[in-house]
Coordinates of C-alpha atoms and ligand atoms in Angstrom, one line a residue:
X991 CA 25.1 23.1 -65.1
X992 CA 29.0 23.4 -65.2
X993 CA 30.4 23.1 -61.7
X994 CA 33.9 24.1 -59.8
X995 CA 35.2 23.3 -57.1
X996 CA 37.6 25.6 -55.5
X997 CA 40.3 24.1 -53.2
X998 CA 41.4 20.6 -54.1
X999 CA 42.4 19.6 -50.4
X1000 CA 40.9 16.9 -48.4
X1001 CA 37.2 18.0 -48.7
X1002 CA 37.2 19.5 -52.5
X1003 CA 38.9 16.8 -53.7
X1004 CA 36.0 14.0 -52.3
X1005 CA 33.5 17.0 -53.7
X1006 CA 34.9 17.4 -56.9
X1007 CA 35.2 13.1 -57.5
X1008 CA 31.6 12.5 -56.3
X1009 CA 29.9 15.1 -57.7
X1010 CA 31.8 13.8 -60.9
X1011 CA 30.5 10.4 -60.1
X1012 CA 27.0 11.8 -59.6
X1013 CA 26.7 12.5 -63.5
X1014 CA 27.9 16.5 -63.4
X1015 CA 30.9 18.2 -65.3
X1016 CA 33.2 19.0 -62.8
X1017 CA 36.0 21.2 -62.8
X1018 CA 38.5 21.2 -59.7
X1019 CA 41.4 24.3 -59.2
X1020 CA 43.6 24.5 -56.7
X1021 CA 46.3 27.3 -56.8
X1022 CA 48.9 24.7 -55.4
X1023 CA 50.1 23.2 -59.0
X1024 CA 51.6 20.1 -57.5
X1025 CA 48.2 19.3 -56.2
X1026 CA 46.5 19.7 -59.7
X1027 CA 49.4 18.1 -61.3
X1028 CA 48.7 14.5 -59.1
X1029 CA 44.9 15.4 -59.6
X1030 CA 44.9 15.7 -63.3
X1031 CA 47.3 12.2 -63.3
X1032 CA 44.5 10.5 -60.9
X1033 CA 47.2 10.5 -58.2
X1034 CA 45.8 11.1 -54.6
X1035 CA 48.5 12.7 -52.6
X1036 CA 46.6 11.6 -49.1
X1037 CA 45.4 7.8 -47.9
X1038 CA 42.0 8.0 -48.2
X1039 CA 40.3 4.1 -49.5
X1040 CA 38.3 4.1 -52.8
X1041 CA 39.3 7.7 -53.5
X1042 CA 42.0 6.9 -56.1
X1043 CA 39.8 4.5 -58.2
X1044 CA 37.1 6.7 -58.1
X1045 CA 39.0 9.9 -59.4
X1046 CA 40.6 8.1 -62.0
X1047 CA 37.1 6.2 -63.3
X1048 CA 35.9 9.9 -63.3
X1049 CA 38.7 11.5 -65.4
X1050 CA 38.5 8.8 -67.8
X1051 CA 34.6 9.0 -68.4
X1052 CA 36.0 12.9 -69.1
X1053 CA 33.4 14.7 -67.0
X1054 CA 36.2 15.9 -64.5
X1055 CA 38.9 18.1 -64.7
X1056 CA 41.2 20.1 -62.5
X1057 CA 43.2 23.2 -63.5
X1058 CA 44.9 25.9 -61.5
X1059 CA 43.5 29.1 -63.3
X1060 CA 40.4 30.1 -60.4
X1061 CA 39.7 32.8 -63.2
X1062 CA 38.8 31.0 -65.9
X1063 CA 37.4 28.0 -63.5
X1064 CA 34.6 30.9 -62.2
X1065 CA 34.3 32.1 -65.7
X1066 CA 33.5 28.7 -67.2
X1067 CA 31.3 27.3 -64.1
X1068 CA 27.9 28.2 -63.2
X1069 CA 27.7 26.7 -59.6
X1070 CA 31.3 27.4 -57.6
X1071 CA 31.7 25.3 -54.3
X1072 CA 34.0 27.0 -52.2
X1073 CA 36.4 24.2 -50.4
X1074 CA 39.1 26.3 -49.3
X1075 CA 40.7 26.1 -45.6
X1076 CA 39.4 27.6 -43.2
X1077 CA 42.6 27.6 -40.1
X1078 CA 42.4 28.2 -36.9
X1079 CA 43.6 31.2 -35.2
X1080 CA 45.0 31.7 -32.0
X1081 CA 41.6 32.9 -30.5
X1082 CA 40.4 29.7 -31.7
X1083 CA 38.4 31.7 -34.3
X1084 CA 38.7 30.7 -38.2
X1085 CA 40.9 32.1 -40.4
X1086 CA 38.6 33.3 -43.3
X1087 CA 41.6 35.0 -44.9
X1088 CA 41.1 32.4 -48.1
X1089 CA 37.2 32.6 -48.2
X1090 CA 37.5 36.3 -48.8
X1091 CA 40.0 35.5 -51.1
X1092 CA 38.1 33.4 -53.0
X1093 CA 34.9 35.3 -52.8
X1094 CA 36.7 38.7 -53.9
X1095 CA 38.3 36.9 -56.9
X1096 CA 34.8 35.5 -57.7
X1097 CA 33.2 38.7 -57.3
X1098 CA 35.9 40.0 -59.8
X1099 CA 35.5 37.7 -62.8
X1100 CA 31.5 37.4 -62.5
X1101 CA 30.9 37.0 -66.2
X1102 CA 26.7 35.7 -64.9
X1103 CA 24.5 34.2 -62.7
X1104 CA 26.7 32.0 -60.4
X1105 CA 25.5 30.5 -57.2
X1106 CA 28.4 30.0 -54.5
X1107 CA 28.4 27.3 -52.1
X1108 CA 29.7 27.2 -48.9
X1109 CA 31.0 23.7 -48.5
X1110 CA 34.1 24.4 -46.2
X1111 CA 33.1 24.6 -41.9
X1112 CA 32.3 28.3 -41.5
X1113 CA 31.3 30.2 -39.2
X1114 CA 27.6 31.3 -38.7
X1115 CA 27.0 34.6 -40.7
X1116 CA 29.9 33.9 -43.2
X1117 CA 27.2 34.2 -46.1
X1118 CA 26.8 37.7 -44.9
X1119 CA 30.1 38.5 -45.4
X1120 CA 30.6 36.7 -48.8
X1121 CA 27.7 38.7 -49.8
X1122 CA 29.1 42.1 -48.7
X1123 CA 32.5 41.4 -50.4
X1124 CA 30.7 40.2 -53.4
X1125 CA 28.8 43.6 -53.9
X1126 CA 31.6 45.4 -52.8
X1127 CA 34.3 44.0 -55.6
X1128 CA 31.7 43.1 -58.3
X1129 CA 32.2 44.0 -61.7
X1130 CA 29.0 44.6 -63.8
X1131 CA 25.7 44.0 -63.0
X1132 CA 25.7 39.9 -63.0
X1133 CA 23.3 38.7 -60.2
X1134 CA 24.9 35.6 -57.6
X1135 CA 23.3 33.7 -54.8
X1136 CA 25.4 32.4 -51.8
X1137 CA 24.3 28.9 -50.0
X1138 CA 25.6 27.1 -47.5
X1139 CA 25.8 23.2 -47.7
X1140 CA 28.1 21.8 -45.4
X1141 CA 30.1 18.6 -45.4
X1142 CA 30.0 15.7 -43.1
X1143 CA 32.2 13.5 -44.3
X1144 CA 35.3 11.0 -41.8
X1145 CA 38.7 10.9 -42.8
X1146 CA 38.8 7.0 -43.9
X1147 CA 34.7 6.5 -45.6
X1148 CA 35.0 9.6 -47.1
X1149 CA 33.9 8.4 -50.2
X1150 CA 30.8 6.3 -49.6
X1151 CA 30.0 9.3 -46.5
X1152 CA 29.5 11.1 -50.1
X1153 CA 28.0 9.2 -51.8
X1154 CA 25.7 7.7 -49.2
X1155 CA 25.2 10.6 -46.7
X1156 CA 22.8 10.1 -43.8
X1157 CA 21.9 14.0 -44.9
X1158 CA 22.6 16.8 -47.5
X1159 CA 22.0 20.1 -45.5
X1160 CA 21.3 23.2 -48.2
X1161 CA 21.3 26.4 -46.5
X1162 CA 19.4 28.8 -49.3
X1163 CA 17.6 32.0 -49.5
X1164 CA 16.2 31.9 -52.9
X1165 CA 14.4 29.6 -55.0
X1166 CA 16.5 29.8 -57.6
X1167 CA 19.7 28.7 -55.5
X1168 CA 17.2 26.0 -53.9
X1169 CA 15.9 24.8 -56.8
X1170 CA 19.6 24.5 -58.2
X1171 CA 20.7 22.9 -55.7
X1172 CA 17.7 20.0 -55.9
X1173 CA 18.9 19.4 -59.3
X1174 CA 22.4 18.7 -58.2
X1175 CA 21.2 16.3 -55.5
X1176 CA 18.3 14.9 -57.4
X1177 CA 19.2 11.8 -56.7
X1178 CA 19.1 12.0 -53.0
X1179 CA 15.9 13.9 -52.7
X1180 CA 14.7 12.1 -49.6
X1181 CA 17.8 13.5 -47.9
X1182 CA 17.7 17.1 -48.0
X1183 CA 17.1 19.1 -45.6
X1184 CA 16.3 23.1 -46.5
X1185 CA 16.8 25.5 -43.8
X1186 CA 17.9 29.4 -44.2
X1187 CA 22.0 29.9 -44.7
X1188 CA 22.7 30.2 -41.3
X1189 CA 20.7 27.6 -40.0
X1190 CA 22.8 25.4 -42.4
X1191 CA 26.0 27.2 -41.1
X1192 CA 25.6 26.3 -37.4
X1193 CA 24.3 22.8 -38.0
X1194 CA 27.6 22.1 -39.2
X1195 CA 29.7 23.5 -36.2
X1196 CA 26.6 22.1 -33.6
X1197 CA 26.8 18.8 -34.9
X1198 CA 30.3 18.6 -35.0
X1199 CA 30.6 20.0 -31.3
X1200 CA 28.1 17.5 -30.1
X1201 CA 29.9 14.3 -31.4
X1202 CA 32.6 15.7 -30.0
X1203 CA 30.6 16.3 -26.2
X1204 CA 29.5 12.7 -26.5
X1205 CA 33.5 11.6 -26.5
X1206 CA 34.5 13.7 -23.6
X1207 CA 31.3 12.4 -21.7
X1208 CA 32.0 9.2 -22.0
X1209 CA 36.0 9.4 -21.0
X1210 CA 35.1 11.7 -18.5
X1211 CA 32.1 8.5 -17.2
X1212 CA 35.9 6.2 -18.1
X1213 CA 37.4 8.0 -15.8
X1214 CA 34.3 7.1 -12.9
X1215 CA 34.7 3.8 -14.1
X1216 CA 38.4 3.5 -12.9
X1217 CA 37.6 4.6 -9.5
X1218 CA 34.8 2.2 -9.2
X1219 CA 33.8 -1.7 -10.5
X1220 CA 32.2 -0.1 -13.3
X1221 CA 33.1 -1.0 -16.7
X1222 CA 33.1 1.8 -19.4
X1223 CA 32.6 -0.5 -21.9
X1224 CA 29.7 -1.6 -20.6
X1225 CA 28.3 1.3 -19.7
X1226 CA 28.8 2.9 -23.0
X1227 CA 27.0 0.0 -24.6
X1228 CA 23.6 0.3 -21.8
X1229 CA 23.3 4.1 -22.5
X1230 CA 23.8 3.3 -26.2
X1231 CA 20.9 1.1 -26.3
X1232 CA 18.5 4.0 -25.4
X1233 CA 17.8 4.9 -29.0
X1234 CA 17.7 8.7 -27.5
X1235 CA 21.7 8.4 -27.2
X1236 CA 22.4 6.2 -29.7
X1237 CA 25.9 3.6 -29.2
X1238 CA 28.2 6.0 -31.6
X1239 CA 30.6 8.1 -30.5
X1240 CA 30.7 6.3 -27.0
X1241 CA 34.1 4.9 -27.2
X1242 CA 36.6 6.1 -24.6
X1243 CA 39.9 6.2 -25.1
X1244 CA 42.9 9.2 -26.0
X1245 CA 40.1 11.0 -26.8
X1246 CA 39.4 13.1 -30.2
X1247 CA 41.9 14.4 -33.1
X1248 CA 42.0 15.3 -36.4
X1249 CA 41.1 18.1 -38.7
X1250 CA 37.9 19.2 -37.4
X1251 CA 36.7 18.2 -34.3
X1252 CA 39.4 20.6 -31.7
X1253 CA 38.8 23.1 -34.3
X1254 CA 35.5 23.3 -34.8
X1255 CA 35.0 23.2 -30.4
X1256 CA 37.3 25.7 -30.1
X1257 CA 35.5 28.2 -33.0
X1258 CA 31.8 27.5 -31.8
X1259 CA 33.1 28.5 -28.4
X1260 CA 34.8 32.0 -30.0
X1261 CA 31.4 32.4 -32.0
X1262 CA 29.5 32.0 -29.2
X1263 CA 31.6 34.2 -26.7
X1264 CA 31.7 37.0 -29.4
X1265 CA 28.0 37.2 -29.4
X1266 CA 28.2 37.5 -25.8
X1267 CA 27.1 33.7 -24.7
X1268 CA 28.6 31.6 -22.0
X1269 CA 30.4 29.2 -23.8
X1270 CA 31.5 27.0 -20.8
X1271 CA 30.1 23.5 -21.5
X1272 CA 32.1 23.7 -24.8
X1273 CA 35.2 24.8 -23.3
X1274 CA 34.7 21.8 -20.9
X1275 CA 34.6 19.3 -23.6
X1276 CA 37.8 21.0 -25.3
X1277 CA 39.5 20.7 -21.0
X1278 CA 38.8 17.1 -21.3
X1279 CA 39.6 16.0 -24.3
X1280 CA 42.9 17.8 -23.6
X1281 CA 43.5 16.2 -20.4
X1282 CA 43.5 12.7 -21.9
X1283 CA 47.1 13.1 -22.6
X1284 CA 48.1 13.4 -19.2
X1285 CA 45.6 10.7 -17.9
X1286 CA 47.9 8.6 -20.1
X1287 CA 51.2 9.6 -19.6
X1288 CA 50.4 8.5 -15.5
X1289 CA 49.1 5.5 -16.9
X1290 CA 52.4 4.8 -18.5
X1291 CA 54.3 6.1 -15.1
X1292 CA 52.4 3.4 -13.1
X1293 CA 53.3 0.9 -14.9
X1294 CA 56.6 1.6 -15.9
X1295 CA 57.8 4.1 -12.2
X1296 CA 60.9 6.0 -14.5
X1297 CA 60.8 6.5 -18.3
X1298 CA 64.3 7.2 -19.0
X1299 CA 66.0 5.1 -21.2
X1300 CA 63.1 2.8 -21.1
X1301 CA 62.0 1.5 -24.2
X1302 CA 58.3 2.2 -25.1
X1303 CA 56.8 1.0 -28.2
X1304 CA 54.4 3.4 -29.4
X1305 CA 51.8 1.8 -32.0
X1306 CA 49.1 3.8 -33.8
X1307 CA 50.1 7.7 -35.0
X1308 CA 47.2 8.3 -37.2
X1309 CA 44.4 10.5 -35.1
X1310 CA 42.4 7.2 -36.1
X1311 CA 42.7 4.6 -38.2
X1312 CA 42.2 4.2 -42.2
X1313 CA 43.8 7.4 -42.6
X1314 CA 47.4 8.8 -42.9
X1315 CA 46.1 12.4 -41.0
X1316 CA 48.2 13.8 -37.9
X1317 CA 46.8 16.3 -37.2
X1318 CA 45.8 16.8 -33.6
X1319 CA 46.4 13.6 -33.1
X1320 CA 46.9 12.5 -29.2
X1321 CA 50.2 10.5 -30.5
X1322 CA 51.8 13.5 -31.0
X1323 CA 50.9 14.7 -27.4
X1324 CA 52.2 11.8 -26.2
X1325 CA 55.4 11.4 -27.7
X1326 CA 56.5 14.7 -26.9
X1327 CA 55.8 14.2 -22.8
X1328 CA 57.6 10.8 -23.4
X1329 CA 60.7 12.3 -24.7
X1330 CA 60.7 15.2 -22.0
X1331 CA 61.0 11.7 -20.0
X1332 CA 63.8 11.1 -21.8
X1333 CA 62.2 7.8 -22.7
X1334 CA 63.5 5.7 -26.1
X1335 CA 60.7 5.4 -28.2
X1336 CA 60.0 3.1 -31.7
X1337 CA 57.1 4.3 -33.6
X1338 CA 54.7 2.0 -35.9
X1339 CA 51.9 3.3 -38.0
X1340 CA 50.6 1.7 -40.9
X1341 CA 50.2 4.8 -42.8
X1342 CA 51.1 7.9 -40.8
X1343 CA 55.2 7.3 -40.4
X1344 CA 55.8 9.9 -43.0
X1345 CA 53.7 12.7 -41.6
X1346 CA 54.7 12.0 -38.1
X1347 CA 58.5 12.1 -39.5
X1348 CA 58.2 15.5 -40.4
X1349 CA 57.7 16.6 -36.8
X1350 CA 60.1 14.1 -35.1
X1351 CA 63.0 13.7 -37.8
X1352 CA 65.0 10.5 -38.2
X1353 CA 68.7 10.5 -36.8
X1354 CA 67.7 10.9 -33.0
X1355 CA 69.1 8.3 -30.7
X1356 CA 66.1 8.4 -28.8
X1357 CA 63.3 7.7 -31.8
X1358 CA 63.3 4.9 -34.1
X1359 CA 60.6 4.1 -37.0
X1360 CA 60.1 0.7 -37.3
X1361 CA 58.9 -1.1 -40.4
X1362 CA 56.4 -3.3 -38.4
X1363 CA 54.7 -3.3 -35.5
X1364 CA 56.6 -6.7 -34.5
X1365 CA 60.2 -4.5 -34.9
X1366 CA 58.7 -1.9 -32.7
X1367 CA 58.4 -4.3 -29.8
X1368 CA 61.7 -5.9 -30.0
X1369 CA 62.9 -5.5 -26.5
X1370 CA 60.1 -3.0 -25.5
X1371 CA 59.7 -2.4 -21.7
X1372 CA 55.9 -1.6 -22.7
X1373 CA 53.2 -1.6 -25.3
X1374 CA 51.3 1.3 -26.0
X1375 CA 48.3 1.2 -28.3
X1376 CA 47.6 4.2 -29.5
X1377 CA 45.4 4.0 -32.6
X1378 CA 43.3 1.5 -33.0
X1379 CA 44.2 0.2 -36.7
X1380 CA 42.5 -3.5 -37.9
X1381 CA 46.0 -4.5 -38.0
X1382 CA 46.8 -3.6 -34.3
X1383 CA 44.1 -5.3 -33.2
X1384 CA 45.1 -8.8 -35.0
X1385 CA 48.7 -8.6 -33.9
X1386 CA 49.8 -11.9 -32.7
X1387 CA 50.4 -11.3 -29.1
X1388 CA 51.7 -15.2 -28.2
X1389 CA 54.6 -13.5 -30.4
X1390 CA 54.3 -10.1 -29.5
X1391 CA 55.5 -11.1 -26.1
X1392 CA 58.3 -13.2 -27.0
X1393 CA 60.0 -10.2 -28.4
X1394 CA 59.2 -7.7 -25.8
X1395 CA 61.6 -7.3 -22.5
X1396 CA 58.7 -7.0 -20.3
X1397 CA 55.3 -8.2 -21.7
X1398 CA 53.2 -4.6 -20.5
X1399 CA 50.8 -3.3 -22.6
X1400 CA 48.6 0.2 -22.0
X1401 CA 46.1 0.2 -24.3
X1402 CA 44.5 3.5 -25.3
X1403 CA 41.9 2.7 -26.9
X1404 CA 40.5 -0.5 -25.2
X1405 CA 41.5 -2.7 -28.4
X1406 CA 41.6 -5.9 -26.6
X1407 CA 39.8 -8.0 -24.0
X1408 CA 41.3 -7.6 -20.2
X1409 CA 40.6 -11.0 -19.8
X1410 CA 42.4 -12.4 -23.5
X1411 CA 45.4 -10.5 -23.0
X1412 CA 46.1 -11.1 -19.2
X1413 CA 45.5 -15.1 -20.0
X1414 CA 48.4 -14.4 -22.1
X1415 CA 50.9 -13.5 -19.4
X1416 CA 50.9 -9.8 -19.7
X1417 CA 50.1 -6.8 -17.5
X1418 CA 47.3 -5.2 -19.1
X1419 CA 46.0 -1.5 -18.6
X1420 CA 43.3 0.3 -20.3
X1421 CA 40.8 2.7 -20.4
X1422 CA 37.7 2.9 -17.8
X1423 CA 37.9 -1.3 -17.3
X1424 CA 39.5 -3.2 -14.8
Ligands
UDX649 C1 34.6 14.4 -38.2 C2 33.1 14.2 -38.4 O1 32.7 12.9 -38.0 C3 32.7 14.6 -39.8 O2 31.3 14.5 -39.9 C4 33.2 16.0 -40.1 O3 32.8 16.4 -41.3 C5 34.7 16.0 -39.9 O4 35.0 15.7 -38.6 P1 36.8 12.9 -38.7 O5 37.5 14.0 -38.1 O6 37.3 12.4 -40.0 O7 35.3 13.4 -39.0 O8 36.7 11.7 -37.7 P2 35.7 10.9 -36.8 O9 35.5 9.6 -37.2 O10 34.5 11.7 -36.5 O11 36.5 10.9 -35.4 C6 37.0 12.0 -34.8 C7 37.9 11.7 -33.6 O12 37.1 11.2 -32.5 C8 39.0 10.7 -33.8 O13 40.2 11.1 -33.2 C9 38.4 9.4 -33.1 O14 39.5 8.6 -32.7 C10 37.7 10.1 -32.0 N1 36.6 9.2 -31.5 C11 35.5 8.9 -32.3 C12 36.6 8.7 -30.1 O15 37.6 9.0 -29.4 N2 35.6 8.0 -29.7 C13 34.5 7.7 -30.5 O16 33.6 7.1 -29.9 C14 34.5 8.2 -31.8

């Protein structure tokens, strides 16, 4: 079986190196040439560990390839997974602009049997419509199948959430796309789980939604916490030990970023409102995720009474650590309300400078980028911990404090121990603990 992989971003790329790794011949394409240019050269253009070695050991074993010709990639593949983006509207819906793209172009150069995968996050009844546009642009009589098998994998493990997935959903509706896609995931036979297309569809977008209600439910219980002598921490980890809840996804902080998670809310709520479903429990989790920002920016304002011209160092820009991704990331939120302050700000990530540059250039008085998390805090009025990188966490705070003006510190994502940090001489403020 000769495999493609169309769309070479952040979730085709991990596809196209570990299905490689699994043994097939793998071909990626990507109409962005730059992309397949760094591909081909087993450059990575994000941060994501074990990605790079593993795309290179794959191009050199010479069962993976990448090209930007989708005709010839569809041509010469028998099974095409379909990893294009999928963008978010302003309805909150997806943009499926590039899936029918994709599908028509498919549809257009079916030279066979192929069998098209949905691996992207789609919406439920998407394999409906590839189907439609499929019959409607087809040229020939060639028979196809559409599945759906969605991916799970986190910014920062995507490799080994690959290659060691707690579950390989396949969405099918005939044996012959089943039984192909058995034999691509032989090897993880006691993972799969077989359910119709969109079954597999909404799993995605439920399971997504969920992990993303268990955040706001536990900043929403932080929030309790504050108001009370309860400890969110603690609390987290009681609930967690009821193996019904589980402890992940229990942390409270900024609340949740990234590529997926406000997306994926936001369409599950459109999908459900368009089918005529009260969607308000979603919308509730999206309210309070949203509302961390503000919780805090008051934070900050308690500590600190006025902003301007105060100097704040912001640490952590990455939505989370182990990645270089901005987007939706609650840093962003928060530096804007801090310059509407008219606050002067230094900004340390260890990976995400260069993303967050491009939304807040260089060459303002009021923002500088500091090569270390130490430079940040020189002469800081406050501390605030943002993301909640390894290397945040083992700052040296004895030192930290000698170069800050005041030695405050609002930590956002509960990285250190109340007790630890106050022992230290500073003013400590955190999330849901006292
Ligand atoms: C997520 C899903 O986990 C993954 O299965 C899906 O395919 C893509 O979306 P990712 O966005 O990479 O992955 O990050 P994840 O590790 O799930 O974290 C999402 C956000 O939630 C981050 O901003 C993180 O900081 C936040 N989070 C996570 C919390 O605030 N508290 C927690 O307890 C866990």
């Amino acid at each position: 079986m000769k495999i493609g992989v169309i769309g070479t971003g952040y979730v085709g790329l991990v596809t196209a190196v570990g299905l490689a790794d699994m043994g097939h011949n793998v071909t990626g394409t990507d109409k962005v040439t730059e992309k397949i240019e760094k591909a081909s050269r087993g450059i990575v253009p994000i941060y994501e560990p074990g990605l790079g070695d593993l795309l290179r050991k794959n191009l050199k074993k010479g069962n993976l390839c990448f090209n930007s010709d989708l005709e010839e990639t569809i041509r010469s593949s028998d099974v095409l997974f379909v990893c294009v983006n999928t963008p978010q509207r302003k309805d909150g819906s997806a943009d499926m602009t590039f899936v029918e793209g994709v599908s028509r172009c498919i549809a257009e150069n079916l030279n066979g049997y192929k069998l098209i995968v949905e691996k992207s996050t789609v919406p439920v009844r998407t394999s409906s419509w590839i189907k439609r546009t499929m019959t409607l642009y087809k040229a020939g009589e060639c028979s196809f199948d559409v599945a759906s098998n969605p991916e799970f994998l986190r910014e920062g493990s995507a490799v080994s959430d690959f290659l060691d997935p707690d579950r390989i959903i396949i969405g099918v509706e005939s044996d012959k796309a089943r039984d192909m896609l058995l034999k691509i995931y032989e090897k993880y036979k006691d993972k799969i789980y077989i359910t119709n297309i969109d079954t597999a569809e909404l799993i995605k977008h439920a399971s997504n939604s969920f992990l993303a209600m268990k955040i706001s439910y536990i900043n929403l219980i932080s929030d309790l916490c504050e108001k009370t002598d309860a400890d969110v921490e603690f609390v987290a980890k009681g609930m967690g030990l009821d193996s019904r809840i589980g402890k992940q996804f229990l942390q409270a902080g900024l609340g949740y970023g990234g590529s997926c998670f406000p997306k994926d809310v936001r369409a599950l709520v459109k999908m459900g409102e368009d089918l005529g479903i009260d969607m308000k429990l979603l919308k509730e989790v999206d309210r309070i995720n949203m509302a961390r920002t503000d919780m805090f920016i008051k934070k900050v304002k308690n500590a600190l009474w006025i902003l301007k011209n105060k100097k704040l160092a912001v640490l952590g820009l990455a939505f989370k650590p182990r990645t270089d991704d901005i987007r939706n990331a609650p840093s962003i939120h928060i530096i804007e309300r801090l310059l509407e302050e008219e606050a002067r700000l230094s900004l340390y990530d260890p990976e995400a400078v260069k993303n967050i540059k491009a939304l807040f250039p260089e060459g303002r008085p009021e923002i500088l980028y500091a090569a270390s998390a130490y430079q940040a805090l020189e002469g800081a009025n406050a501390a605030l911990f943002v993301t909640e990188w390894e290397e945040l966490k083992n700052l040296d705070l004895k030192k930290a404090k000698k170069l800050m003006e005041n030695p405050i510190i609002i930590d956002g994502r509960n990285i250190f121990k109340p007790g630890d940090v106050r022992k230290l001489g500073f003013e400590y403020y955190s999330i849901g603990r006292k």
